[in-house]
Short mmCIF file of C-alpha atoms and ligand atoms in Angstrom, two decimals:
data_model
loop_
_atom_site.label_atom_id
_atom_site.label_comp_id
_atom_site.label_asym_id
_atom_site.label_seq_id
_atom_site.Cartn_x
_atom_site.Cartn_y
_atom_site.Cartn_z
CA UNK A 1 68.46 83.58 60.50
CA UNK A 2 65.82 81.43 58.76
CA UNK A 3 67.45 78.96 56.45
CA UNK A 4 65.51 78.68 53.21
CA UNK A 5 66.11 76.19 50.39
CA UNK A 6 64.34 76.09 47.03
CA UNK A 7 63.62 72.72 45.44
CA UNK A 8 63.30 73.03 41.68
CA UNK A 9 61.83 69.77 40.40
CA UNK A 10 60.17 67.70 43.12
CA UNK A 11 60.25 64.15 41.71
CA UNK A 12 62.05 61.15 43.21
CA UNK A 13 65.22 63.11 43.96
CA UNK A 14 63.83 66.63 44.54
CA UNK A 15 61.33 65.11 47.01
CA UNK A 16 64.20 63.43 48.89
CA UNK A 17 66.16 66.70 49.08
CA UNK A 18 63.02 68.55 50.26
CA UNK A 19 62.55 66.00 53.06
CA UNK A 20 66.19 66.16 54.19
CA UNK A 21 66.25 69.98 54.29
CA UNK A 22 62.89 70.15 56.11
CA UNK A 23 63.83 67.58 58.75
CA UNK A 24 67.12 69.40 59.32
CA UNK A 25 65.16 72.56 60.15
CA UNK A 26 65.21 74.43 56.83
CA UNK A 27 62.16 76.07 55.27
CA UNK A 28 61.61 74.58 51.82
CA UNK A 29 60.00 76.31 48.81
CA UNK A 30 59.12 74.00 45.93
CA UNK A 31 58.64 74.78 42.24
CA UNK A 32 57.45 71.94 40.02
CA UNK A 33 54.85 72.34 37.22
CA UNK A 34 53.56 68.77 37.80
CA UNK A 35 50.09 69.04 39.46
CA UNK A 36 50.93 65.79 41.29
CA UNK A 37 54.14 67.20 42.80
CA UNK A 38 52.58 68.13 46.16
CA UNK A 39 51.12 64.61 46.64
CA UNK A 40 54.37 62.93 45.59
CA UNK A 41 56.51 65.07 47.90
CA UNK A 42 54.14 64.51 50.82
CA UNK A 43 54.54 60.73 50.32
CA UNK A 44 58.34 60.96 50.22
CA UNK A 45 58.21 63.20 53.29
CA UNK A 46 56.08 60.66 55.16
CA UNK A 47 58.72 57.99 54.45
CA UNK A 48 61.48 60.35 55.57
CA UNK A 49 59.69 61.31 58.79
CA UNK A 50 59.38 57.64 59.80
CA UNK A 51 63.04 56.81 59.09
CA UNK A 52 65.49 59.75 59.30
CA UNK A 53 64.87 61.17 62.81
CA UNK A 54 65.46 57.76 64.43
CA UNK A 55 68.98 57.67 62.98
CA UNK A 56 69.93 60.39 65.42
CA UNK A 57 70.67 59.79 69.09
CA UNK A 58 69.99 63.45 69.93
CA UNK A 59 66.99 65.72 69.32
CA UNK A 60 66.61 66.93 65.72
CA UNK A 61 65.92 70.60 64.97
CA UNK A 62 62.25 71.61 64.66
CA UNK A 63 60.96 70.71 61.19
CA UNK A 64 60.95 73.60 58.69
CA UNK A 65 57.95 74.96 56.76
CA UNK A 66 57.07 73.46 53.34
CA UNK A 67 55.45 75.67 50.69
CA UNK A 68 54.64 75.16 47.00
CA UNK A 69 54.92 77.97 44.44
CA UNK A 70 53.55 78.44 40.96
CA UNK A 71 56.30 80.88 39.97
CA UNK A 72 60.06 80.35 40.12
CA UNK A 73 60.54 83.88 41.45
CA UNK A 74 58.49 83.07 44.58
CA UNK A 75 60.18 79.72 45.11
CA UNK A 76 63.68 81.25 45.17
CA UNK A 77 62.89 84.34 47.27
CA UNK A 78 65.18 84.62 50.32
CA UNK A 79 67.04 81.35 49.62
CA UNK A 80 70.64 80.53 50.38
CA UNK A 81 70.44 77.10 48.64
CA UNK A 82 68.65 76.08 45.44
CA UNK A 83 68.60 72.39 44.52
CA UNK A 84 67.80 71.67 40.89
CA UNK A 85 66.44 68.17 40.24
CA UNK A 86 64.69 68.51 36.88
CA UNK A 87 64.95 65.72 34.24
CA UNK A 88 68.41 64.75 32.99
CA UNK A 89 68.28 66.85 29.81
CA UNK A 90 70.83 69.62 29.34
CA UNK A 91 68.49 71.98 27.48
CA UNK A 92 65.88 71.75 30.30
CA UNK A 93 68.53 72.39 32.94
CA UNK A 94 69.90 75.44 31.00
CA UNK A 95 66.41 76.91 30.64
CA UNK A 96 65.76 76.43 34.36
CA UNK A 97 69.08 78.08 35.34
CA UNK A 98 68.31 81.12 33.16
CA UNK A 99 65.02 81.57 35.07
CA UNK A 100 66.71 80.98 38.42
CA UNK A 101 69.49 83.46 37.79
CA UNK A 102 66.98 86.13 36.82
CA UNK A 103 65.20 85.94 40.19
CA UNK A 104 67.37 84.19 42.81
CA UNK A 105 69.62 86.01 45.29
CA UNK A 106 73.12 86.20 43.72
CA UNK A 107 74.50 84.73 46.96
CA UNK A 108 72.38 81.56 46.73
CA UNK A 109 74.22 78.40 45.67
CA UNK A 110 72.57 76.40 42.89
CA UNK A 111 73.31 72.70 43.34
CA UNK A 112 72.39 70.35 40.50
CA UNK A 113 71.41 66.72 41.18
CA UNK A 114 72.62 65.72 37.70
CA UNK A 115 73.73 62.10 37.54
CA UNK A 116 76.13 62.63 34.69
CA UNK A 117 76.59 66.17 33.33
CA UNK A 118 79.83 67.96 34.14
CA UNK A 119 79.48 71.31 35.94
CA UNK A 120 81.21 73.08 33.00
CA UNK A 121 78.38 71.82 30.75
CA UNK A 122 75.76 73.14 33.20
CA UNK A 123 77.53 76.51 33.56
CA UNK A 124 77.96 77.07 29.78
CA UNK A 125 76.19 80.24 28.54
CA UNK A 126 74.87 81.16 32.02
CA UNK A 127 74.88 84.74 33.33
CA UNK A 128 76.55 83.70 36.60
CA UNK A 129 78.34 80.38 36.03
CA UNK A 130 80.13 80.58 39.39
CA UNK A 131 76.82 80.12 41.22
CA UNK A 132 76.25 76.61 39.78
CA UNK A 133 77.82 73.40 41.16
CA UNK A 134 77.01 69.71 40.88
CA UNK A 135 75.73 68.15 44.12
CA UNK A 136 74.88 64.61 43.04
CA UNK A 137 72.92 62.68 45.71
CA UNK A 138 71.83 59.06 46.10
CA UNK A 139 68.33 57.74 46.45
CA UNK A 140 66.84 57.97 49.12
CA UNK A 141 68.40 61.40 49.60
CA UNK A 142 66.92 61.72 53.11
CA UNK A 143 68.88 58.67 54.35
CA UNK A 144 72.02 58.30 52.22
CA UNK A 145 74.64 60.87 53.16
CA UNK A 146 76.78 61.04 50.00
CA UNK A 147 76.66 64.13 47.77
CA UNK A 148 79.29 64.25 45.04
CA UNK A 149 80.34 67.88 44.86
CA UNK A 150 81.79 68.78 41.47
CA UNK A 151 83.02 72.30 40.76
CA UNK A 152 85.02 74.19 38.12
CA UNK A 153 87.44 77.09 38.17
CA UNK A 154 84.47 79.39 37.60
CA UNK A 155 83.21 78.65 41.14
CA UNK A 156 84.66 81.09 43.67
CA UNK A 157 86.06 79.67 46.92
CA UNK A 158 83.10 81.00 48.92
CA UNK A 159 80.69 78.98 46.76
CA UNK A 160 82.74 75.78 47.14
CA UNK A 161 83.21 76.29 50.89
CA UNK A 162 79.58 77.37 51.31
CA UNK A 163 78.38 74.23 49.50
CA UNK A 164 80.54 72.02 51.74
CA UNK A 165 79.30 73.78 54.86
CA UNK A 166 75.61 73.60 53.98
CA UNK A 167 75.74 69.97 52.84
CA UNK A 168 77.59 68.99 56.02
CA UNK A 169 75.09 70.90 58.17
CA UNK A 170 72.22 68.80 56.79
CA UNK A 171 74.08 65.57 57.59
CA UNK A 172 75.56 64.88 54.14
CA UNK A 173 79.11 64.05 53.18
CA UNK A 174 80.26 66.36 50.37
CA UNK A 175 82.78 64.34 48.38
CA UNK A 176 84.61 67.02 46.40
CA UNK A 177 85.96 65.61 43.12
CA UNK A 178 89.47 66.64 42.16
CA UNK A 179 88.41 67.09 38.52
CA UNK A 180 85.12 67.01 36.67
CA UNK A 181 84.31 63.89 34.66
CA UNK A 182 81.15 62.51 33.00
CA UNK A 183 79.00 60.70 35.60
CA UNK A 184 81.32 61.74 38.48
CA UNK A 185 82.65 58.80 40.58
CA UNK A 186 79.81 56.61 41.80
CA UNK A 187 77.67 56.52 38.67
CA UNK A 188 80.66 55.23 36.70
CA UNK A 189 80.65 52.17 38.97
CA UNK A 190 76.91 51.81 38.94
CA UNK A 191 76.88 51.92 35.16
CA UNK A 192 79.67 49.33 34.83
CA UNK A 193 77.85 46.95 37.19
CA UNK A 194 74.49 47.65 35.46
CA UNK A 195 76.03 46.87 32.05
CA UNK A 196 77.43 43.54 33.28
CA UNK A 197 74.09 42.67 34.87
CA UNK A 198 72.23 43.35 31.61
CA UNK A 199 74.59 40.98 29.78
CA UNK A 200 74.12 38.27 32.38
CA UNK A 201 70.33 38.47 31.94
CA UNK A 202 70.50 38.70 28.15
CA UNK A 203 72.89 35.74 27.89
CA UNK A 204 70.58 33.69 30.14
CA UNK A 205 73.27 33.25 32.82
CA UNK A 206 71.19 34.62 35.69
CA UNK A 207 67.79 36.15 36.45
CA UNK A 208 67.32 39.61 37.99
CA UNK A 209 66.72 37.91 41.34
CA UNK A 210 69.86 35.76 41.14
CA UNK A 211 71.93 38.83 40.30
CA UNK A 212 70.45 40.69 43.29
CA UNK A 213 71.23 37.67 45.50
CA UNK A 214 74.83 37.69 44.27
CA UNK A 215 75.10 41.30 45.44
CA UNK A 216 73.11 41.32 48.68
CA UNK A 217 74.38 38.03 50.12
CA UNK A 218 78.01 38.78 49.39
CA UNK A 219 80.06 41.71 48.23
CA UNK A 220 77.23 44.26 48.57
CA UNK A 221 77.33 43.82 52.35
CA UNK A 222 81.09 44.41 52.32
CA UNK A 223 80.86 47.48 50.11
CA UNK A 224 78.30 49.10 52.39
CA UNK A 225 80.74 49.28 55.26
CA UNK A 226 84.28 49.40 53.84
CA UNK A 227 84.02 50.16 50.17
CA UNK A 228 86.31 48.59 47.56
CA UNK A 229 89.93 49.29 48.45
CA UNK A 230 89.75 48.63 52.19
CA UNK A 231 87.92 45.37 51.47
CA UNK A 232 90.53 44.23 48.92
CA UNK A 233 93.38 45.19 51.24
CA UNK A 234 92.04 42.62 53.69
CA UNK A 235 91.56 40.12 50.84
CA UNK A 236 95.31 40.32 50.23
CA UNK A 237 95.85 38.72 53.64
CA UNK A 238 98.78 39.79 55.78
CA UNK A 239 100.70 40.87 52.67
CA UNK A 240 97.91 43.39 51.96
CA UNK A 241 97.20 45.30 48.79
CA UNK A 242 100.37 44.42 46.83
CA UNK A 243 99.70 40.71 47.25
CA UNK A 244 96.07 41.17 46.29
CA UNK A 245 97.05 42.93 43.05
CA UNK A 246 99.73 40.33 42.28
CA UNK A 247 97.16 37.55 42.65
CA UNK A 248 94.13 39.07 40.97
CA UNK A 249 95.70 41.71 38.68
CA UNK A 250 96.15 39.27 35.77
CA UNK A 251 92.41 38.41 35.85
CA UNK A 252 91.75 41.92 34.61
CA UNK A 253 93.18 40.78 31.25
CA UNK A 254 91.03 37.66 31.20
CA UNK A 255 87.50 37.78 29.83
CA UNK A 256 85.85 38.26 33.24
CA UNK A 257 83.86 41.31 32.18
CA UNK A 258 82.36 42.76 29.05
CA UNK A 259 83.14 46.32 30.18
CA UNK A 260 82.28 48.91 27.55
CA UNK A 261 80.29 46.52 25.41
CA UNK A 262 76.60 47.48 25.87
CA UNK A 263 73.82 45.02 25.06
CA UNK A 264 71.25 46.46 22.68
CA UNK A 265 68.11 47.32 24.64
CA UNK A 266 65.74 45.46 22.30
CA UNK A 267 62.06 45.05 23.23
CA UNK A 268 62.83 41.40 23.86
CA UNK A 269 65.56 42.19 26.42
CA UNK A 270 63.52 44.94 28.10
CA UNK A 271 60.52 42.61 28.43
CA UNK A 272 62.70 39.81 29.77
CA UNK A 273 64.13 42.11 32.48
CA UNK A 274 60.74 43.65 33.32
CA UNK A 275 59.05 40.21 33.54
CA UNK A 276 61.79 38.83 35.77
CA UNK A 277 61.65 41.93 37.94
CA UNK A 278 57.84 41.55 38.24
CA UNK A 279 58.25 37.91 39.24
CA UNK A 280 60.90 38.90 41.78
CA UNK A 281 59.28 41.95 43.41
CA UNK A 282 55.91 42.63 41.76
CA UNK A 283 54.01 41.47 44.88
CA UNK A 284 55.14 44.68 46.62
CA UNK A 285 54.05 48.21 45.64
CA UNK A 286 56.84 50.76 45.09
CA UNK A 287 55.90 52.48 48.38
CA UNK A 288 56.14 49.12 50.21
CA UNK A 289 59.55 48.48 48.63
CA UNK A 290 60.64 51.97 49.71
CA UNK A 291 59.62 51.21 53.30
CA UNK A 292 61.42 47.82 53.25
CA UNK A 293 64.52 49.55 51.84
CA UNK A 294 64.34 52.32 54.47
CA UNK A 295 63.87 49.85 57.36
CA UNK A 296 66.92 47.90 56.18
CA UNK A 297 69.01 51.05 55.67
CA UNK A 298 68.12 52.37 59.13
CA UNK A 299 69.08 49.05 60.76
CA UNK A 300 72.37 48.88 58.82
CA UNK A 301 73.26 52.51 59.40
CA UNK A 302 72.51 52.26 63.12
CA UNK A 303 74.73 49.15 63.30
CA UNK A 304 77.53 51.12 61.61
CA UNK A 305 76.89 53.96 64.06
CA UNK A 306 77.56 51.62 66.98
CA UNK A 307 80.90 50.75 65.32
CA UNK A 308 81.58 54.46 64.55
CA UNK A 309 82.53 53.35 61.03
CA UNK A 310 81.70 54.39 57.47
CA UNK A 311 78.31 56.09 57.20
CA UNK A 312 77.84 55.42 60.94
CA UNK A 313 80.80 57.69 61.77
CA UNK A 314 79.16 60.45 59.74
CA UNK A 315 75.95 60.03 61.76
CA UNK A 316 77.89 60.32 65.03
CA UNK A 317 79.58 63.50 63.79
CA UNK A 318 76.19 64.94 62.85
CA UNK A 319 74.83 64.11 66.33
CA UNK A 320 77.71 66.07 67.85
CA UNK A 321 76.85 69.06 65.64
CA UNK A 322 73.16 68.90 66.60
CA UNK A 323 73.64 68.27 70.35
CA UNK A 324 72.32 71.06 72.56
CA UNK A 325 73.86 72.14 75.89
CA UNK A 326 72.26 70.34 78.87
CA UNK A 327 70.58 72.29 81.66
CA UNK A 328 71.88 70.95 85.00
CA UNK A 329 69.78 73.17 87.27
CA UNK A 330 66.93 70.69 88.02
CA UNK A 331 66.24 67.18 86.77
CA UNK A 332 68.66 66.50 83.94
CA UNK A 333 67.44 65.64 80.44
CA UNK A 334 69.91 62.91 79.60
CA UNK A 335 68.16 61.54 76.49
CA UNK A 336 66.11 63.45 73.91
CA UNK A 337 65.54 61.47 70.74
CA UNK A 338 63.11 59.81 68.38
CA UNK A 339 62.31 56.08 68.67
CA UNK A 340 64.05 54.49 65.63
CA UNK A 341 62.37 51.99 63.32
CA UNK A 342 64.55 49.12 64.53
CA UNK A 343 63.49 49.60 68.18
CA UNK A 344 59.98 48.26 67.60
CA UNK A 345 58.88 44.62 67.74
CA UNK A 346 56.13 42.17 66.76
CA UNK A 347 53.72 43.99 69.10
CA UNK A 348 54.16 47.17 67.04
CA UNK A 349 55.73 49.17 69.86
CA UNK A 350 59.09 49.85 71.44
CA UNK A 351 60.60 46.56 72.58
CA UNK A 352 61.33 46.12 76.31
CA UNK A 353 65.06 45.76 75.65
CA UNK A 354 65.07 49.25 74.12
CA UNK A 355 63.74 50.78 77.36
CA UNK A 356 66.88 49.48 79.02
CA UNK A 357 68.94 50.78 76.11
CA UNK A 358 67.44 54.27 76.50
CA UNK A 359 68.00 54.18 80.27
CA UNK A 360 71.54 52.86 79.69
CA UNK A 361 72.17 55.78 77.33
CA UNK A 362 70.78 58.13 79.99
CA UNK A 363 73.17 56.69 82.57
CA UNK A 364 76.10 57.04 80.13
CA UNK A 365 75.21 60.70 79.55
CA UNK A 366 74.89 61.28 83.31
CA UNK A 367 78.29 59.68 83.88
CA UNK A 368 79.79 61.96 81.23
CA UNK A 369 78.20 65.01 82.89
CA UNK A 370 79.76 64.22 86.30
CA UNK A 371 83.19 63.83 84.69
CA UNK A 372 83.22 60.06 84.14
CA UNK A 373 83.90 60.65 80.45
CA UNK A 374 86.01 58.76 77.88
CA UNK A 375 89.24 60.30 79.19
CA UNK A 376 88.46 59.32 82.81
CA UNK A 377 87.46 55.81 81.76
CA UNK A 378 90.70 55.37 79.81
CA UNK A 379 92.57 56.38 82.99
CA UNK A 380 91.07 53.32 84.71
CA UNK A 381 87.92 54.37 86.60
CA UNK A 382 84.28 53.77 85.69
CA UNK A 383 80.88 52.72 87.01
CA UNK A 384 79.28 49.27 86.70
CA UNK A 385 75.52 48.76 87.10
CA UNK A 386 74.75 46.44 90.02
CA UNK A 387 70.93 46.46 89.99
CA UNK A 388 68.13 47.68 87.71
CA UNK A 389 64.35 47.93 88.08
CA UNK A 390 62.28 49.11 85.10
CA UNK A 391 58.52 49.80 85.15
CA UNK A 392 56.87 49.80 81.69
CA UNK A 393 53.94 52.18 82.17
CA UNK A 394 52.87 53.09 78.63
CA UNK A 395 53.64 52.30 74.99
CA UNK A 396 55.97 54.16 72.64
CA UNK A 397 55.91 53.76 68.86
CA UNK A 398 58.50 54.28 66.14
CA UNK A 399 58.87 57.99 65.45
CA UNK A 400 57.84 59.07 68.98
CA UNK A 401 59.91 61.90 70.45
CA UNK A 402 61.02 60.64 73.86
CA UNK A 403 62.91 62.26 76.70
CA UNK A 404 64.60 60.76 79.75
CA UNK A 405 64.85 62.99 82.83
CA UNK A 406 67.36 61.84 85.39
CA UNK A 407 67.52 62.32 89.12
CA UNK A 408 70.39 61.34 91.36
CA UNK A 409 68.90 59.76 94.50
CA UNK A 410 72.28 59.11 96.07
CA UNK A 411 75.86 59.97 95.17
CA UNK A 412 78.08 58.97 98.01
CA UNK A 413 81.39 57.13 98.08
CA UNK A 414 81.34 54.27 95.62
CA UNK A 415 77.53 54.35 95.22
CA UNK A 416 75.51 56.16 92.56
CA UNK A 417 71.73 55.60 92.73
CA UNK A 418 69.87 56.96 89.67
CA UNK A 419 66.19 57.41 88.88
CA UNK A 420 65.25 57.85 85.20
CA UNK A 421 61.78 58.86 83.97
CA UNK A 422 60.96 58.42 80.28
CA UNK A 423 58.33 60.71 78.74
CA UNK A 424 56.63 61.25 75.41
CA UNK A 425 55.37 64.82 75.86
CA UNK A 426 53.61 64.75 79.27
CA UNK A 427 52.99 61.00 79.15
CA UNK A 428 55.18 58.98 81.53
CA UNK A 429 56.22 55.86 79.60
CA UNK A 430 58.60 54.17 82.00
CA UNK A 431 60.79 54.57 85.04
CA UNK A 432 64.21 53.05 85.59
CA UNK A 433 65.95 52.74 88.93
CA UNK A 434 69.61 51.81 88.80
CA UNK A 435 72.30 51.27 91.42
CA UNK A 436 75.82 51.73 90.13
CA UNK A 437 79.12 51.10 91.83
CA UNK A 438 82.36 52.89 91.02
CA UNK A 439 85.06 50.42 89.99
CA UNK A 440 88.71 50.26 89.10
CA UNK A 441 88.98 48.88 85.59
CA UNK A 442 92.33 47.40 86.54
CA UNK A 443 91.24 45.30 89.56
CA UNK A 444 87.58 45.04 88.35
CA UNK A 445 86.60 45.71 91.98
CA UNK A 446 84.72 48.52 93.74
CA UNK A 447 86.84 51.62 94.32
CA UNK A 448 86.42 55.25 95.36
CA UNK A 449 85.78 57.69 92.48
CA UNK A 450 88.19 60.53 91.73
CA UNK A 451 87.75 63.60 93.93
CA UNK A 452 86.30 65.78 91.16
CA UNK A 453 83.68 63.12 90.31
CA UNK A 454 82.71 62.62 93.94
CA UNK A 455 82.35 66.39 94.36
CA UNK A 456 80.16 66.90 91.25
CA UNK A 457 78.02 63.87 92.05
CA UNK A 458 77.55 65.01 95.67
CA UNK A 459 76.54 68.51 94.53
CA UNK A 460 73.95 67.15 92.07
CA UNK A 461 72.55 64.66 94.60
CA UNK A 462 72.23 67.44 97.18
CA UNK A 463 70.29 69.65 94.72
CA UNK A 464 68.02 66.76 93.70
CA UNK A 465 67.33 65.88 97.36
CA UNK A 466 65.30 69.09 97.67
CA UNK A 467 62.81 67.80 95.04
CA UNK A 468 59.79 65.67 96.06
CA UNK A 469 60.52 61.93 96.10
CA UNK A 470 59.15 60.37 92.87
CA UNK A 471 56.37 57.78 93.14
CA UNK A 472 57.71 54.26 92.59
CA UNK A 473 61.21 54.61 94.06
CA UNK A 474 62.37 51.38 95.71
CA UNK A 475 59.50 49.29 94.28
CA UNK A 476 60.08 45.68 93.31
CA UNK A 477 57.94 43.26 91.30
CA UNK A 478 56.92 41.72 94.64
CA UNK A 479 55.22 38.42 95.54
CA UNK A 480 51.88 37.86 97.24
N1 NAI B 1 66.29 58.82 40.16
C1 NAI B 1 67.52 58.63 40.62
O1 NAI B 1 67.86 57.53 41.05
C2 NAI B 1 68.51 59.74 40.63
C3 NAI B 1 68.37 60.87 39.83
N2 NAI B 1 69.29 61.89 39.91
C4 NAI B 1 69.15 63.09 39.08
O2 NAI B 1 68.12 63.92 39.63
C5 NAI B 1 67.48 64.64 38.59
C6 NAI B 1 65.99 64.37 38.67
O3 NAI B 1 65.76 63.01 38.52
P1 NAI B 1 64.47 62.29 39.15
O4 NAI B 1 64.07 62.93 40.41
O5 NAI B 1 64.77 60.84 39.13
O6 NAI B 1 63.37 62.61 38.04
P2 NAI B 1 61.78 62.66 38.18
O7 NAI B 1 61.25 62.45 36.84
O8 NAI B 1 61.32 61.79 39.29
O9 NAI B 1 61.52 64.18 38.63
C7 NAI B 1 61.76 65.29 37.82
C8 NAI B 1 60.80 66.37 38.25
O10 NAI B 1 61.13 67.58 37.59
C9 NAI B 1 59.90 68.24 37.26
N3 NAI B 1 60.17 69.19 36.20
C10 NAI B 1 60.21 68.99 34.85
N4 NAI B 1 60.51 70.15 34.23
C11 NAI B 1 60.64 71.10 35.19
C12 NAI B 1 60.95 72.49 35.17
N5 NAI B 1 61.17 73.14 34.04
N6 NAI B 1 61.00 73.15 36.35
C13 NAI B 1 60.76 72.51 37.52
N7 NAI B 1 60.47 71.19 37.59
C14 NAI B 1 60.42 70.50 36.44
C15 NAI B 1 58.96 67.10 36.88
O11 NAI B 1 57.61 67.51 36.96
C16 NAI B 1 59.33 66.05 37.91
O12 NAI B 1 58.54 66.14 39.07
C17 NAI B 1 68.14 64.20 37.28
O13 NAI B 1 69.13 65.11 36.94
C18 NAI B 1 68.74 62.85 37.65
O14 NAI B 1 69.86 62.51 36.88
C19 NAI B 1 70.32 61.86 40.80
C20 NAI B 1 70.50 60.79 41.62
C21 NAI B 1 69.65 59.61 41.55
C1 LIG B 2 70.61 55.57 37.86
N1 LIG B 2 71.15 56.87 38.28
C2 LIG B 2 72.22 57.22 37.37
C3 LIG B 2 70.08 57.84 38.19
C4 LIG B 2 71.62 56.66 39.66
C5 LIG B 2 72.16 57.85 40.39
O1 LIG B 2 72.41 58.91 39.86
C6 LIG B 2 72.46 57.68 41.84
C7 LIG B 2 71.69 56.65 42.62
O2 LIG B 2 70.94 57.02 43.54
O3 LIG B 2 71.86 55.46 42.37
#
């Protein structure tokens, strides 16, 4: 079944949703009266194409088809998801929903990107209130996985469950609020921090840049991986959360924050903030800043992925959902992925170390396929690499779709001799030859593999022995 999403309002946020749905294989139909919408979405999409696919360690689905429509009725035809991202004005949103409900399939879920309206406010006066939920995302929607899902009693269970399922399928984390509240969860924090920051600028305590430094060099890094409560639990030392509250609870009564007090946004204050912001970041265009932000996010999210923590754990779960079964009949495709942004170097291409990483990943996958999986390794057996020879034959750039095809040259006793070929399309980029030895993780010495591993490895090696010997096997750098 073709999965079709409508994007109603294709600005900063609608463009991000469009990119995420498209790159996750959905067809996307856009309605936005702005004549510039197509250009703006294509620019957001270009940013998404260079950053999102590299977050995944498996092949992404084929990109969906993007179309633009002058009429709402055409944009919503055949959809199962409609994402509304029109300006934050209740009367505009109500007018849009009335049009949507006239033409959209009754089974389609309408998710609103609203930053602050409660779903009951959005549903008020609508023909089919149960179809409308809040799905509040974070910019850039194509990279950040959180979507605050806010529902009311008017939403039937199939709408709530359907929303969770679809958001999860496109790699998002639907955080379902227990109750509706103005500005949901995250924007309440953002607004509190924003208010404090405005005071600090107005009172001449800090510039916009100094405030950003206070966040990005300190607690912002902590928040990005553990959030607030897990971080403060550690700050309580061995005595944990109770000790932390005992120590810092009283400060809440002290004048540490101005909380609900909002500085008046006078022209003077607005100009002060805008001038400081220009001095801080005006040498970059917005598109450049977006690319810097995306590069940083990709690097951070991939680091969290390696730790299987926070947003990185969500990425690993999404990889599992997207992984395809592997054909074991001929050469085995052990890696199929896009080169991520953080794999490239000062020469503008994939760094040599990343070739070894890709071949290492290929070996790990091959080990898993012969039964040397996490369970076997925890029982005390594994393989160590004893020797590696890589030939770098051609360049790969960020965003390239690469594949590693693996051949077992020898699988006998303790020895496993692998030959990896890395391709972009038909272009051979590199070969990797690796000799591995089975070991006991207890003695750290060579040992015979388990019978089932030896049998599977032997069978694969026997099948691969019937294939022509690849050019380059056994080569060394050599010396004249
Ligand atoms: N900008 C942000 O950081 C975030 C915004 N949001 C929410 O997303 C929604 C959209 O915000 P942005 O994308 O920032 O605004 P935006 O101004 O960038 O985009 C709004 C788009 O809606 C279009 N539009 C206006 N009337 C329309 C109509 N009747 N039918 C279809 N399209 C129409 C405009 O032409 C424009 O392209 C708001 O509800 C906002 O609260 C949510 C998360 C973050
Ligand atoms: C400023 N904002 C209220 C529009 C922010 C959001 O809604 C979420 C975000 O991406 O920061």
